[in-house]
Amino acid sequence: DIQMTQSPSTLSASVGDRVTITCRASQSISSWLAWYQQKPGKAPKLLIYKASSLESGVPSRFSGSGSGTEFTLTISSLQPDDFANYYCQQYNSFWTFGQGTKVEIK
Amino acid sequence: QVQLVESGGGVVQPGRSLTLSCAASAFTFSTYSMHWVRQAPGKGLEWVAVISYDGINKYYADSVKGRFTISRDNSKNTLYLQMNSLTAEDTAVYYCARTNGYKNRFDYWGQGTLVTVSS
C-alpha cells in the first residue's frame, strides 16, 4: 500500500502570507496526485489534480508542483476563505489520502 | 449541475447492518466509477470502496473487506453501500464521489451521511 505523509499537521498563518504544504509518498506515484480543501461540516473540494493542474473555478493563488514522491501545494497569498483543512491524495495505485493539514489563523 | 446525494445514515447497534444510498443526477452515471470515502469524527479521509462504471469490478479497503459490499443500479442512477457487522470503528461520515475511470481524481462529492455505531 502507498502511504502519504503531509507536513505540517497544523500551519498558523496570516492573511496575505505565502503558504506551502508538503506531501510525501512512500513510493513513486508519478504525477497522480490531487489536493483537496475541506471546511468543517462540508465535503472535500478538489483544488489540484495530476500534481499541478488547477481544477476549473479554483482561484489561481492555488498551485501544485512535484512528481515521483515529493509534492507541494502553495497558496500564494492566503485569503480569509482559505482557512481550512487540506488533504493530498494519491491515485496511482488505489487511493490514499494524507492525514491532512489544518491552516489556521495566526 | 452534478449532484450526489447520500442517504441512509443513522444510529445502529454494534454487529448490525445498514445500507447507504447515493443518488446521482446531471451526469451520465453509467460512465463513471463510483467510490465511498469515510471520515471518522475529527479524523482524516479514508477511501472505502470503488465500483466500476458497469458494476463488474469492485475493490475494498482492507478495513472493510468481507463486511461491506458496494453496488450500483445504473437504471436508477444510484450507488449503494451495504455495511454488515458494524463496529464503533465504522462510525464516520460516509461520502460518495465519482471518478472518470480509476486513475483519476474525485471531482465531485456528495454532502455525506453520518453513521454512528453505538449501543
Short mmCIF file of C-alpha atoms in Angstrom, two decimals:
data_model
loop_
_atom_site.label_atom_id
_atom_site.label_comp_id
_atom_site.label_asym_id
_atom_site.label_seq_id
_atom_site.Cartn_x
_atom_site.Cartn_y
_atom_site.Cartn_z
CA ASP A 1 0.00 0.00 0.00
CA ILE A 2 1.15 3.53 -0.75
CA GLN A 3 1.35 5.77 2.32
CA MET A 4 1.00 9.55 2.08
CA THR A 5 2.61 11.82 4.67
CA GLN A 6 1.72 15.51 4.88
CA SER A 7 3.59 18.23 6.72
CA PRO A 8 2.99 20.21 8.73
CA SER A 9 -0.09 18.90 10.53
CA THR A 10 -1.04 22.43 11.53
CA LEU A 11 0.06 25.70 10.00
CA SER A 12 -0.59 29.11 11.54
CA ALA A 13 -0.59 31.96 9.04
CA SER A 14 -1.95 35.43 8.39
CA VAL A 15 -3.96 36.84 5.51
CA GLY A 16 -1.57 37.64 2.67
CA ASP A 17 1.03 35.05 3.67
CA ARG A 18 2.52 32.60 1.20
CA VAL A 19 1.76 29.10 2.45
CA THR A 20 3.30 25.79 1.43
CA ILE A 21 2.14 22.29 2.37
CA THR A 22 4.23 19.23 1.59
CA CYS A 23 3.10 15.72 0.78
CA ARG A 24 5.42 12.73 0.51
CA ALA A 25 4.53 9.35 -0.99
CA SER A 26 6.07 6.10 0.26
CA GLN A 27 6.85 5.14 -3.35
CA SER A 28 6.77 6.85 -6.70
CA ILE A 29 3.31 7.87 -7.87
CA SER A 30 4.46 9.79 -10.97
CA SER A 31 2.12 12.81 -11.07
CA TRP A 32 -1.01 11.01 -9.92
CA LEU A 33 -1.68 13.35 -7.03
CA ALA A 34 -4.61 15.57 -6.08
CA TRP A 35 -5.16 18.22 -3.44
CA TYR A 36 -8.47 18.87 -1.68
CA GLN A 37 -9.74 21.60 0.61
CA GLN A 38 -12.25 20.75 3.32
CA LYS A 39 -14.12 23.10 5.61
CA PRO A 40 -15.88 21.94 8.80
CA GLY A 41 -19.09 20.05 8.08
CA LYS A 42 -18.54 20.15 4.33
CA ALA A 43 -17.40 17.69 1.67
CA PRO A 44 -13.86 17.95 0.32
CA LYS A 45 -13.41 20.19 -2.71
CA LEU A 46 -10.94 19.37 -5.48
CA LEU A 47 -8.27 22.04 -5.97
CA ILE A 48 -5.42 20.46 -7.93
CA TYR A 49 -5.12 17.24 -9.93
CA LYS A 50 -2.28 15.50 -11.72
CA ALA A 51 0.05 17.27 -9.28
CA SER A 52 -0.12 20.69 -10.92
CA SER A 53 -3.36 21.09 -12.89
CA LEU A 54 -5.77 23.64 -11.44
CA GLU A 55 -9.37 22.46 -11.25
CA SER A 56 -11.82 24.69 -13.10
CA GLY A 57 -13.12 27.52 -10.94
CA VAL A 58 -10.33 27.31 -8.36
CA PRO A 59 -8.52 30.62 -7.75
CA SER A 60 -5.10 30.94 -9.35
CA ARG A 61 -3.47 31.64 -5.98
CA PHE A 62 -3.50 27.86 -5.53
CA SER A 63 -0.77 25.92 -7.28
CA GLY A 64 0.74 22.47 -7.07
CA SER A 65 4.10 21.03 -8.00
CA GLY A 66 6.18 17.89 -7.74
CA SER A 67 6.42 14.40 -9.14
CA GLY A 68 7.59 11.00 -8.00
CA THR A 69 7.42 11.10 -4.22
CA GLU A 70 7.57 14.80 -3.26
CA PHE A 71 4.75 17.25 -3.81
CA THR A 72 3.76 20.72 -2.65
CA LEU A 73 0.60 22.80 -2.52
CA THR A 74 1.22 26.54 -2.44
CA ILE A 75 -1.22 29.32 -1.67
CA SER A 76 0.47 32.47 -2.96
CA SER A 77 -1.46 34.97 -0.85
CA LEU A 78 -3.67 33.48 1.86
CA GLN A 79 -7.24 34.77 1.87
CA PRO A 80 -9.82 34.58 4.69
CA ASP A 81 -11.73 31.89 2.79
CA ASP A 82 -8.62 29.67 2.70
CA PHE A 83 -8.53 28.78 6.39
CA ALA A 84 -9.46 25.11 6.18
CA ASN A 85 -8.08 21.59 6.15
CA TYR A 86 -6.09 20.38 3.15
CA TYR A 87 -5.54 16.81 2.04
CA CYS A 88 -3.31 15.27 -0.59
CA GLN A 89 -4.39 12.06 -2.30
CA GLN A 90 -2.55 9.61 -4.50
CA TYR A 91 -4.43 7.79 -7.24
CA ASN A 92 -1.58 5.89 -8.85
CA SER A 93 -2.49 2.65 -7.11
CA PHE A 94 -5.89 2.62 -5.48
CA TRP A 95 -6.49 5.78 -3.48
CA THR A 96 -4.80 7.02 -0.32
CA PHE A 97 -5.12 10.33 1.48
CA GLY A 98 -2.59 12.17 3.56
CA GLN A 99 -3.50 12.80 7.19
CA GLY A 100 -4.36 16.44 6.49
CA THR A 101 -3.01 19.91 7.23
CA LYS A 102 -5.03 22.45 9.16
CA VAL A 103 -4.39 26.03 8.07
CA GLU A 104 -5.41 28.26 10.94
CA ILE A 105 -5.37 31.96 11.65
CA LYS A 106 -2.20 33.19 13.33
CA GLN B 1 -25.18 20.76 -12.13
CA VAL B 2 -23.71 17.46 -10.96
CA GLN B 3 -25.29 16.27 -7.74
CA LEU B 4 -24.56 13.35 -5.45
CA VAL B 5 -26.92 12.96 -2.50
CA GLU B 6 -26.25 10.36 0.17
CA SER B 7 -28.90 8.93 2.47
CA GLY B 8 -29.42 6.06 4.88
CA GLY B 9 -27.16 7.07 7.74
CA GLY B 10 -28.21 6.89 11.35
CA VAL B 11 -27.53 5.22 14.67
CA VAL B 12 -27.05 1.45 14.59
CA GLN B 13 -26.02 -1.06 17.23
CA PRO B 14 -22.69 -2.91 17.01
CA GLY B 15 -22.95 -6.06 14.94
CA ARG B 16 -25.94 -4.83 12.98
CA SER B 17 -26.23 -3.83 9.32
CA LEU B 18 -27.00 -0.65 7.43
CA THR B 19 -27.29 0.26 3.75
CA LEU B 20 -26.33 3.66 2.40
CA SER B 21 -27.53 5.12 -0.91
CA CYS B 22 -26.11 7.82 -3.17
CA ALA B 23 -28.44 9.32 -5.77
CA ALA B 24 -26.70 10.87 -8.75
CA SER B 25 -28.01 13.45 -11.17
CA ALA B 26 -26.99 15.77 -14.02
CA PHE B 27 -24.34 13.49 -15.45
CA THR B 28 -24.17 10.14 -17.24
CA PHE B 29 -23.89 7.98 -14.13
CA SER B 30 -23.33 4.77 -16.07
CA THR B 31 -19.99 6.00 -17.45
CA TYR B 32 -18.31 6.84 -14.13
CA SER B 33 -16.59 4.77 -11.49
CA MET B 34 -18.06 5.50 -8.09
CA HIS B 35 -16.47 5.46 -4.65
CA TRP B 36 -17.28 5.59 -0.97
CA VAL B 37 -14.95 7.58 1.29
CA ARG B 38 -15.42 7.96 5.03
CA GLN B 39 -14.27 10.33 7.72
CA ALA B 40 -14.39 9.45 11.39
CA PRO B 41 -15.21 12.35 13.72
CA GLY B 42 -12.27 14.73 13.90
CA LYS B 43 -10.15 12.49 11.67
CA GLY B 44 -8.92 12.39 8.09
CA LEU B 45 -10.32 10.88 4.93
CA GLU B 46 -10.28 7.13 4.31
CA TRP B 47 -11.09 5.54 0.96
CA VAL B 48 -13.54 2.66 1.48
CA ALA B 49 -14.60 1.09 -1.81
CA VAL B 50 -14.91 1.57 -5.57
CA ILE B 51 -17.14 0.08 -8.24
CA SER B 52 -16.51 0.28 -11.96
CA TYR B 53 -18.91 2.06 -14.29
CA ASP B 54 -20.55 -1.23 -15.29
CA GLY B 55 -20.66 -2.71 -11.80
CA ILE B 56 -18.36 -5.58 -12.69
CA ASN B 57 -15.20 -4.63 -10.81
CA LYS B 58 -15.21 -3.84 -7.11
CA TYR B 59 -12.36 -3.14 -4.71
CA TYR B 60 -12.34 -2.52 -0.97
CA ALA B 61 -10.09 -1.15 1.73
CA ASP B 62 -8.70 -3.87 3.99
CA SER B 63 -10.58 -2.33 6.92
CA VAL B 64 -13.98 -3.19 5.39
CA LYS B 65 -13.22 -6.17 3.15
CA GLY B 66 -15.61 -9.03 3.79
CA ARG B 67 -18.06 -6.81 5.70
CA PHE B 68 -19.05 -4.08 3.22
CA THR B 69 -20.49 -4.52 -0.27
CA ILE B 70 -20.60 -1.80 -2.90
CA SER B 71 -23.17 -1.99 -5.70
CA ARG B 72 -24.94 0.21 -8.19
CA ASP B 73 -28.12 0.40 -10.21
CA ASN B 74 -27.43 2.33 -13.38
CA SER B 75 -31.12 2.33 -14.30
CA LYS B 76 -31.80 4.28 -11.09
CA ASN B 77 -28.58 6.36 -11.09
CA THR B 78 -27.91 5.12 -7.60
CA LEU B 79 -24.89 3.80 -5.72
CA TYR B 80 -25.15 1.65 -2.60
CA LEU B 81 -23.00 0.55 0.30
CA GLN B 82 -24.22 -2.39 2.36
CA MET B 83 -22.43 -2.46 5.69
CA ASN B 84 -22.55 -5.59 7.86
CA SER B 85 -21.04 -6.48 11.24
CA LEU B 86 -20.63 -2.84 12.12
CA THR B 87 -18.29 -1.79 14.91
CA ALA B 88 -17.62 1.51 16.68
CA GLU B 89 -14.63 1.99 14.34
CA ASP B 90 -17.08 2.32 11.43
CA THR B 91 -18.58 5.47 12.95
CA ALA B 92 -17.98 8.18 10.35
CA VAL B 93 -19.44 10.49 7.77
CA TYR B 94 -19.69 8.50 4.55
CA TYR B 95 -19.25 10.34 1.25
CA CYS B 96 -19.85 9.11 -2.26
CA ALA B 97 -17.64 10.50 -5.01
CA ARG B 98 -17.06 9.89 -8.69
CA THR B 99 -14.01 9.40 -10.89
CA ASN B 100 -13.74 9.18 -14.65
CA GLY B 101 -12.05 5.79 -14.73
CA TYR B 102 -9.78 4.51 -11.98
CA LYS B 103 -6.62 6.58 -12.38
CA ASN B 104 -8.36 9.84 -11.77
CA ARG B 105 -9.24 12.39 -9.15
CA PHE B 106 -12.50 12.67 -7.21
CA ASP B 107 -14.06 15.65 -8.96
CA TYR B 108 -17.49 15.63 -7.32
CA TRP B 109 -18.50 14.57 -3.83
CA GLY B 110 -21.81 14.23 -2.05
CA GLN B 111 -22.54 16.09 1.17
CA GLY B 112 -22.10 12.98 3.29
CA THR B 113 -24.26 10.92 5.63
CA LEU B 114 -23.36 10.18 9.24
CA VAL B 115 -23.26 6.62 10.52
CA THR B 116 -22.97 6.17 14.28
CA VAL B 117 -22.38 2.70 15.66
CA SER B 118 -23.33 2.66 19.30
CA SER B 119 -25.26 0.56 21.77
#
